[in-house]
mmCIF file of C-alpha atoms in Angstrom:
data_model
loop_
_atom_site.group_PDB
_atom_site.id
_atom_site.type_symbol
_atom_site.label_atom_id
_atom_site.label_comp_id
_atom_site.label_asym_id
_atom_site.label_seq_id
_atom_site.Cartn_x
_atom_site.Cartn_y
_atom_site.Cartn_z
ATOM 1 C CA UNK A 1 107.523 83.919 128.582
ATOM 2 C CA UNK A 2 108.801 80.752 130.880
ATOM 3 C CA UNK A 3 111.964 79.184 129.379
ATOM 4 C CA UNK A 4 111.342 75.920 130.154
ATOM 5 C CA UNK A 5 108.553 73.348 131.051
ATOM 6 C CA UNK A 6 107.750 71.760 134.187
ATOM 7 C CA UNK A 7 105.674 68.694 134.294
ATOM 8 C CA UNK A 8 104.612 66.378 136.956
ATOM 9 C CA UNK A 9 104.131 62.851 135.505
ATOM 10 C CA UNK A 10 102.772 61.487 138.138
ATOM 11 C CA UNK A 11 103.686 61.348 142.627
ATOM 12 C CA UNK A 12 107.492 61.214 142.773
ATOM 13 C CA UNK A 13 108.376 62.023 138.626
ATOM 14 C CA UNK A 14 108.416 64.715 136.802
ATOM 15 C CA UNK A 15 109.981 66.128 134.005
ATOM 16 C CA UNK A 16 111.640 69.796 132.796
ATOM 17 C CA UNK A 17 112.480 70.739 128.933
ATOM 18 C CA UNK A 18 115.014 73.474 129.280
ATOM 19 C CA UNK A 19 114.853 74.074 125.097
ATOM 20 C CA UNK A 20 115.253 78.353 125.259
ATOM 21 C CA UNK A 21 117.820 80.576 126.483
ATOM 22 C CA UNK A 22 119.127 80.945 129.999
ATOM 23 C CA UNK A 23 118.585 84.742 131.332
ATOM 24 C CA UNK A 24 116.367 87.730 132.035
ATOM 25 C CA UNK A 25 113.756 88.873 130.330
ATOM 26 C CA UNK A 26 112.767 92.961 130.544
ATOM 27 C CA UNK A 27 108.874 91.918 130.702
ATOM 28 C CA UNK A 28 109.574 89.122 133.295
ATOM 29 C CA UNK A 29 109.185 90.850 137.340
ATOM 30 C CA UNK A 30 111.338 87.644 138.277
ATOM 31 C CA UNK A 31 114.726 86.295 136.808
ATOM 32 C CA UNK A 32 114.823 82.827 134.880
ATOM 33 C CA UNK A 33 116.450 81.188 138.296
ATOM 34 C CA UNK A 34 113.746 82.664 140.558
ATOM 35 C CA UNK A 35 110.602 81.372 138.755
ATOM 36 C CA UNK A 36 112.408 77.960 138.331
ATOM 37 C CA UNK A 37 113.506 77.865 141.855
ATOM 38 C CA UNK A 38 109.420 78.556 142.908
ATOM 39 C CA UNK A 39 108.229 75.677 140.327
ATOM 40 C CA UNK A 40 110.508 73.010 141.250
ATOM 41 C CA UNK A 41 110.113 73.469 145.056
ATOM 42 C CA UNK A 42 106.572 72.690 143.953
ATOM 43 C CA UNK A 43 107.097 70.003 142.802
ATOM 44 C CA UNK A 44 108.403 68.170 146.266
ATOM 45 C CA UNK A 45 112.335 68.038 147.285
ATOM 46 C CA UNK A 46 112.321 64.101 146.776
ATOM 47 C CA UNK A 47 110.932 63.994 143.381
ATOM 48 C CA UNK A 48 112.960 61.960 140.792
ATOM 49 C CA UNK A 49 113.302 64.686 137.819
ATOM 50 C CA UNK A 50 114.000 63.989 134.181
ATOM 51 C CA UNK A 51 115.549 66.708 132.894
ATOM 52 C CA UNK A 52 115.874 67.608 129.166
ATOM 53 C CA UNK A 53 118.672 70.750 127.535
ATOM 54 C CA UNK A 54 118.411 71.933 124.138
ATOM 55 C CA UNK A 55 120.117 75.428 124.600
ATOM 56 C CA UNK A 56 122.565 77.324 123.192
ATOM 57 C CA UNK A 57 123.285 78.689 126.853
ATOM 58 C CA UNK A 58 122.297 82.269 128.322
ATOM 59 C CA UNK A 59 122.971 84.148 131.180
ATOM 60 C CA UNK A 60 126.019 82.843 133.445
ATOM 61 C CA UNK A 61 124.556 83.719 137.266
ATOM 62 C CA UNK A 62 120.936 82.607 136.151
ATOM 63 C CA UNK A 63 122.721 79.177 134.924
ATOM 64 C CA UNK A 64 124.946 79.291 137.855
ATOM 65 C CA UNK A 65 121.635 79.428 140.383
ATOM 66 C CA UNK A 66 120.003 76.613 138.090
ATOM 67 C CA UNK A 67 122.995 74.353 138.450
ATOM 68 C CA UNK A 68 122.621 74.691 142.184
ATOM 69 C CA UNK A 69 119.140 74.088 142.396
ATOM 70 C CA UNK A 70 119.181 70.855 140.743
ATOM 71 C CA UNK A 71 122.660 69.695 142.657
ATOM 72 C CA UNK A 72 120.912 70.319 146.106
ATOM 73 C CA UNK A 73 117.221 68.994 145.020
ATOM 74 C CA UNK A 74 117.066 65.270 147.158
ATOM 75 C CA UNK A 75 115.311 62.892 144.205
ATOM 76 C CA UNK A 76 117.626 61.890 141.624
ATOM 77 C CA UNK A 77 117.939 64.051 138.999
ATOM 78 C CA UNK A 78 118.767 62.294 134.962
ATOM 79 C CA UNK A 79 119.800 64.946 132.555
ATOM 80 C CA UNK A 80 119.438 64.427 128.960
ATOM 81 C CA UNK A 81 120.721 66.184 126.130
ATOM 82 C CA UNK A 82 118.233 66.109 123.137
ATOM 83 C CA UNK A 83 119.767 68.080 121.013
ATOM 84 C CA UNK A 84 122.644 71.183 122.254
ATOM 85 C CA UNK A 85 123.498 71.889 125.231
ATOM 86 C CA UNK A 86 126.245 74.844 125.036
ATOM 87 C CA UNK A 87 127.495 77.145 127.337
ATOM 88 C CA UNK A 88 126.157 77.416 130.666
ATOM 89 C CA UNK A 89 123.641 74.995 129.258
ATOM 90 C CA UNK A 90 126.490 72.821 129.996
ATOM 91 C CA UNK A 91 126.694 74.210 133.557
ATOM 92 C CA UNK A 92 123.527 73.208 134.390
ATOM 93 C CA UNK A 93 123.504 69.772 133.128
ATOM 94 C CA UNK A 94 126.649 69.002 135.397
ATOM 95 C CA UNK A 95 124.193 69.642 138.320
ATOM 96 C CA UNK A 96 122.422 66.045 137.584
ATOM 97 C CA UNK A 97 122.864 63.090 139.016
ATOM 98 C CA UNK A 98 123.530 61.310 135.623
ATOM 99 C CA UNK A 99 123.874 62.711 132.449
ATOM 100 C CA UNK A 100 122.792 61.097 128.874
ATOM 101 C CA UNK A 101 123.059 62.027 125.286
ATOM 102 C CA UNK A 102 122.253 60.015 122.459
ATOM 103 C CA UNK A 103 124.700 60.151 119.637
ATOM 104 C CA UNK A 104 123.295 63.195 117.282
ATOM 105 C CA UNK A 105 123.245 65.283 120.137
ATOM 106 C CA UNK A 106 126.388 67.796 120.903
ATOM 107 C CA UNK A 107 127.948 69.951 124.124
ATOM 108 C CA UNK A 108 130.293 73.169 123.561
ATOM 109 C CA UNK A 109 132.173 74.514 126.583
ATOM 110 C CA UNK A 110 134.560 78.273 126.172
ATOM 111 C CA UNK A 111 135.503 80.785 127.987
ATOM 112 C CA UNK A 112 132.705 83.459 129.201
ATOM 113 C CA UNK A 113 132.237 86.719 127.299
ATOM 114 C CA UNK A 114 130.941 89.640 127.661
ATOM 115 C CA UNK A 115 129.774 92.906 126.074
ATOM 116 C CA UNK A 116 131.743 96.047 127.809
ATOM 117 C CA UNK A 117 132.382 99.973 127.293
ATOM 118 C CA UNK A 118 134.534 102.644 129.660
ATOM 119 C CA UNK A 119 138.637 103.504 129.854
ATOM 120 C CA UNK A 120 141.482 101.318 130.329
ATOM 121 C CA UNK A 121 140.458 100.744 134.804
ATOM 122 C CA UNK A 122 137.106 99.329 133.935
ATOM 123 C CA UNK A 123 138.236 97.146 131.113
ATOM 124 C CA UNK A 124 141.046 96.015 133.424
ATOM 125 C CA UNK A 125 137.973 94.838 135.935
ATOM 126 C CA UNK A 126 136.027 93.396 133.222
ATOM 127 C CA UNK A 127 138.943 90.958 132.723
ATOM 128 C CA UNK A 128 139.552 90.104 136.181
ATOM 129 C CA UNK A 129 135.703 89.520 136.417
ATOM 130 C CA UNK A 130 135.712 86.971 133.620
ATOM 131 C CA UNK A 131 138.281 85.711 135.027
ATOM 132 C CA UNK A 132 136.550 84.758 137.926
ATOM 133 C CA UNK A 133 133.689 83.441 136.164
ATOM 134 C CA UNK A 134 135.867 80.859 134.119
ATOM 135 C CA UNK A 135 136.955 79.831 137.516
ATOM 136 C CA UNK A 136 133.799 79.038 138.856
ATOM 137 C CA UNK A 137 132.470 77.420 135.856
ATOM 138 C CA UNK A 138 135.935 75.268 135.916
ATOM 139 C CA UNK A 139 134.743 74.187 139.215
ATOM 140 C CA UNK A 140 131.162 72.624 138.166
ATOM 141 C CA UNK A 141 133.465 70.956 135.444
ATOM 142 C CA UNK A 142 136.531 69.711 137.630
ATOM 143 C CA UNK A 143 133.797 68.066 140.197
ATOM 144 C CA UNK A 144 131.860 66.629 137.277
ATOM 145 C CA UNK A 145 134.497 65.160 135.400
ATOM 146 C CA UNK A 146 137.720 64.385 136.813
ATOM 147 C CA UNK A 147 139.633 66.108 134.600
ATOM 148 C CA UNK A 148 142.366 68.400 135.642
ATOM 149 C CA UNK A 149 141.999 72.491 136.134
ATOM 150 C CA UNK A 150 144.862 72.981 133.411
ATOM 151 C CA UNK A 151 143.130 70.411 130.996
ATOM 152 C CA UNK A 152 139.729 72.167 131.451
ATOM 153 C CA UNK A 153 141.255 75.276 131.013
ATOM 154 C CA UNK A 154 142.632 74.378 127.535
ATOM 155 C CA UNK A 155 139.384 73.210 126.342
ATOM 156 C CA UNK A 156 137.387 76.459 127.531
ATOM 157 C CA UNK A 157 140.242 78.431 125.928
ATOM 158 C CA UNK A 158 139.923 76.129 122.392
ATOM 159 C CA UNK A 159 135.851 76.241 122.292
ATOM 160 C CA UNK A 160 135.367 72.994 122.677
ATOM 161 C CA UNK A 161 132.503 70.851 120.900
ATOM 162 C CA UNK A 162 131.815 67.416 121.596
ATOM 163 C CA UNK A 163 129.889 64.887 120.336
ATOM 164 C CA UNK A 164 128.211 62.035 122.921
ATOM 165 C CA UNK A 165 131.381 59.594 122.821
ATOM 166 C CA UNK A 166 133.794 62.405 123.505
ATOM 167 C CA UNK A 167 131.286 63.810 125.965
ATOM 168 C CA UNK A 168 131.361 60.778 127.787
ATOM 169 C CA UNK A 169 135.258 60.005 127.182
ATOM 170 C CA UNK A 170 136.105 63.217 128.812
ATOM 171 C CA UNK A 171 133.557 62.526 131.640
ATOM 172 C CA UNK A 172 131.238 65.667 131.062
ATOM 173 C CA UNK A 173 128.591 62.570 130.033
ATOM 174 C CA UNK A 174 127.377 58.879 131.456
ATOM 175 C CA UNK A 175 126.153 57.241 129.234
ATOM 176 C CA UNK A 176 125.005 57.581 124.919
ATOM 177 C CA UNK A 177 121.196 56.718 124.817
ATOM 178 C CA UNK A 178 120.201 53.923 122.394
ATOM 179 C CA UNK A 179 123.796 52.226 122.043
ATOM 180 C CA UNK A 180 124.567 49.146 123.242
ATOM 181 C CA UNK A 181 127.998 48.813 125.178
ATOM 182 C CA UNK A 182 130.905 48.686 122.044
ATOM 183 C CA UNK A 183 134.764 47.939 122.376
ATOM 184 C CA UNK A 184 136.930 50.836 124.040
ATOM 185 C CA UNK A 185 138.487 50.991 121.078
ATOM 186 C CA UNK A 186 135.576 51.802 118.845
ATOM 187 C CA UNK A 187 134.911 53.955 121.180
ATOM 188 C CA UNK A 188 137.624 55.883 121.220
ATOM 189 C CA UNK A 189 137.892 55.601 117.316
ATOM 190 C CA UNK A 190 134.420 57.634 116.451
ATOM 191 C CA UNK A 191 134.600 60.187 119.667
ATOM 192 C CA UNK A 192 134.611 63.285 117.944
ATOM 193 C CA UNK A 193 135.320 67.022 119.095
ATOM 194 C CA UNK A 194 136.062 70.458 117.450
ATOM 195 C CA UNK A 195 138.015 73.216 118.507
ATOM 196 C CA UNK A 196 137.441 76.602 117.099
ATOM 197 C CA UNK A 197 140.846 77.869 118.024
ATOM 198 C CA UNK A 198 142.657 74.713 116.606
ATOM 199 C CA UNK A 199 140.666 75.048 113.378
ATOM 200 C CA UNK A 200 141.569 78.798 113.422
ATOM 201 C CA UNK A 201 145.163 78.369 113.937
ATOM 202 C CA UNK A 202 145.718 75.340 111.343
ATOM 203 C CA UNK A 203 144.042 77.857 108.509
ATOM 204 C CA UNK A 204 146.837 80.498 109.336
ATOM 205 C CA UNK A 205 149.259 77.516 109.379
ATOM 206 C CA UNK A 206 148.090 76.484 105.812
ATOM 207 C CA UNK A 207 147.457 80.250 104.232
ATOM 208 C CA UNK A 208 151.257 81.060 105.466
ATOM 209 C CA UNK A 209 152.570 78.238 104.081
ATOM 210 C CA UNK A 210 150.838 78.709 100.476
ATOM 211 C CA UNK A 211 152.348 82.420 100.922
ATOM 212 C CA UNK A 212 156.177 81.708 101.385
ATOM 213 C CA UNK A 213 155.629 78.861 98.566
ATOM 214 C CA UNK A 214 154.675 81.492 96.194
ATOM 215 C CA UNK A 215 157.264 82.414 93.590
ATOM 216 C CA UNK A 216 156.248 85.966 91.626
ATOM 217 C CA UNK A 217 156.431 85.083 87.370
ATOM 218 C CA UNK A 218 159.637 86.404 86.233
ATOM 219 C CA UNK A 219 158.793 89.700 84.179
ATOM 220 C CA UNK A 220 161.052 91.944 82.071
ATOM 221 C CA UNK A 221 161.745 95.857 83.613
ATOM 222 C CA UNK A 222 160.143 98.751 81.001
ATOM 223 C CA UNK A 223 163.368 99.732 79.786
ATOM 224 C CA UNK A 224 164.548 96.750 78.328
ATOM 225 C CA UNK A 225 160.983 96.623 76.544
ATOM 226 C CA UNK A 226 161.158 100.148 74.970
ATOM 227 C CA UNK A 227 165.010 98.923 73.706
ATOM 228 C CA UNK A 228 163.990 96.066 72.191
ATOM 229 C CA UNK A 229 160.200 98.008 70.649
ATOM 230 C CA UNK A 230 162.927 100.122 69.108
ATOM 231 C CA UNK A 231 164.910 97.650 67.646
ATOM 232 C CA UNK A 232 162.136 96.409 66.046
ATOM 233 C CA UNK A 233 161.421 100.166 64.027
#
C-alpha cells in the first residue's frame, strides 16, 4: 500500500498528499523512497509540485532520500502542512521551496531513536550511529532555518512542538495560510511551542518541592500511650 498520492493537475502542476508513515513495508518489493522517486520523475523534472504532510514521521533514510528528491526536483516545490508533520515528516518538508501551515496545524522535531539488543560494543555503536543521524538531520534544519547547530540541538534534545507562528518565528515555516499580515508583536505574543523535556523537568521541580514542604503530624511514641492507658485503670 503507497503512502502517499501523486496527482497531476494538469501540464506543469501537480500535487502529493504525504498523510501515512514514512518507511518500508514487508509486502512492498520497493522501499517508500524508491516508488516515490519512480512517480515523481514521471511526473516531469520542471513540474511545479504542491506538496501536502500529515505524518507522524517514519523511517529516517526513506525520509532522508524523500527530502533529497524534492530539494533537487527543478519546478518549485510549496509544502503545506495540513495537519502534523513530525519527525522526519519535518525532514522532508524542509526540502521545499516554501513551506506553509495554517494555524491549527503543528511540527515536532527530537532526537532519533531507535529499537536495539546485543552487549555493551554494539550499544556503544548504536549511540555513535544516532549520533550521526541527529547530525544529518541538524543539517536539513541549519540550511532551512538559520538557526544555529547548538540552538537546534537544544530543541531536538527538548522534543520540540510548534505551532504555525513559532514554526515560522524559528524559520522551519514561511508563511501561516489564511492570516493576514499582524504586528510582530502579536506575533510573537500567540507563537506557541512545547517541550516534553521542559514539561518533564518542571513536574520534578514542583513534586520535590511539595516533598521538602511536607511536615509529618506530630504523634505520641507507644510507651507514653500504655503509661497514660494505665493511669486511667
Amino acid at each position: 500500500m503507497k503512502k502517499w498520492k501523486i496527482k497531476a493537475l494538469n501540464e506543469g502542476k501537480a500535487e502529493i498528499f504525504i498523510y501515512s508513515d514514512i518507511g518500508y513495508e514487508l509486502w512492498e518489493d520497493k522501499s517508500t523512497a524508491q516508488l516515490f522517486a519512480e512517480e515523481l520523475k514521471s511526473l516531469g523534472e520542471n513540474t511545479s509540485i504542491d506538496l501536502h504532510i500529515n505524518s507522524n514521521g517514519g523511517d529516517v533514510f526513506d525520509g532522508q532520500a524523500i527530502h533529497t528528491l524534492i530539494k533537487n526536483h527543478k519546478g518549485f516545490v510549496t509544502a503545506y502542512i495540513d495537519g502534523l508533520a513530525a519527525s522526519i515528516a519535518t525532514v522532508i518538508a524542509m526540502g521545499a521551496d516554501k513551506i506553509v501551515m495554517p494555524k491549527n496545524a503543528m511540527m515536532m522535531i527530537h532526537n532519533p531513536w531507535t529499537i536495539a539488543q546485543g552487549e555493551a560494543k554494539d550499544m556503544e555503536k548504536v549511540i555513535e550511529m544516532l549520533g550521526e543521524i541527529k547530525e544529518s538531520i541538524m543539517n536539513a534544519y541549519e540550511l532551512r532555518t538559520g538557526l544555529s547547530r547548538t540552538k537546534i540541538s537544544h530543541l531536538m534534545d527538548s522534543e520540540s512542538w510548534f505551532n504555525a507562528r513559532k514554526a515560522v518565528e524559528l524559520g522551519f515555516a514561511d508563511k501561516i495560510l489564511f492570516s493576514k499580515d499582524e504586528p510582530k508583536e502579536e506575533l510573537e505574543l500567540s507563537s506557541y511551542s512545547f517541550s516534553r523535556a521542559t514539561a518533564d523537568h518542571n513536574l520534578v521541580v514542583k513534586l520535590q518541592a511539595k516533598i521538602d514542604s511536607y511536615k509529618p503530624l506530630s504523634t505520641t511514641p507507644l510507651n507514653q500511650l500504655r503509661k497514660r492507658l494505665d493511669l486511667l485503670k
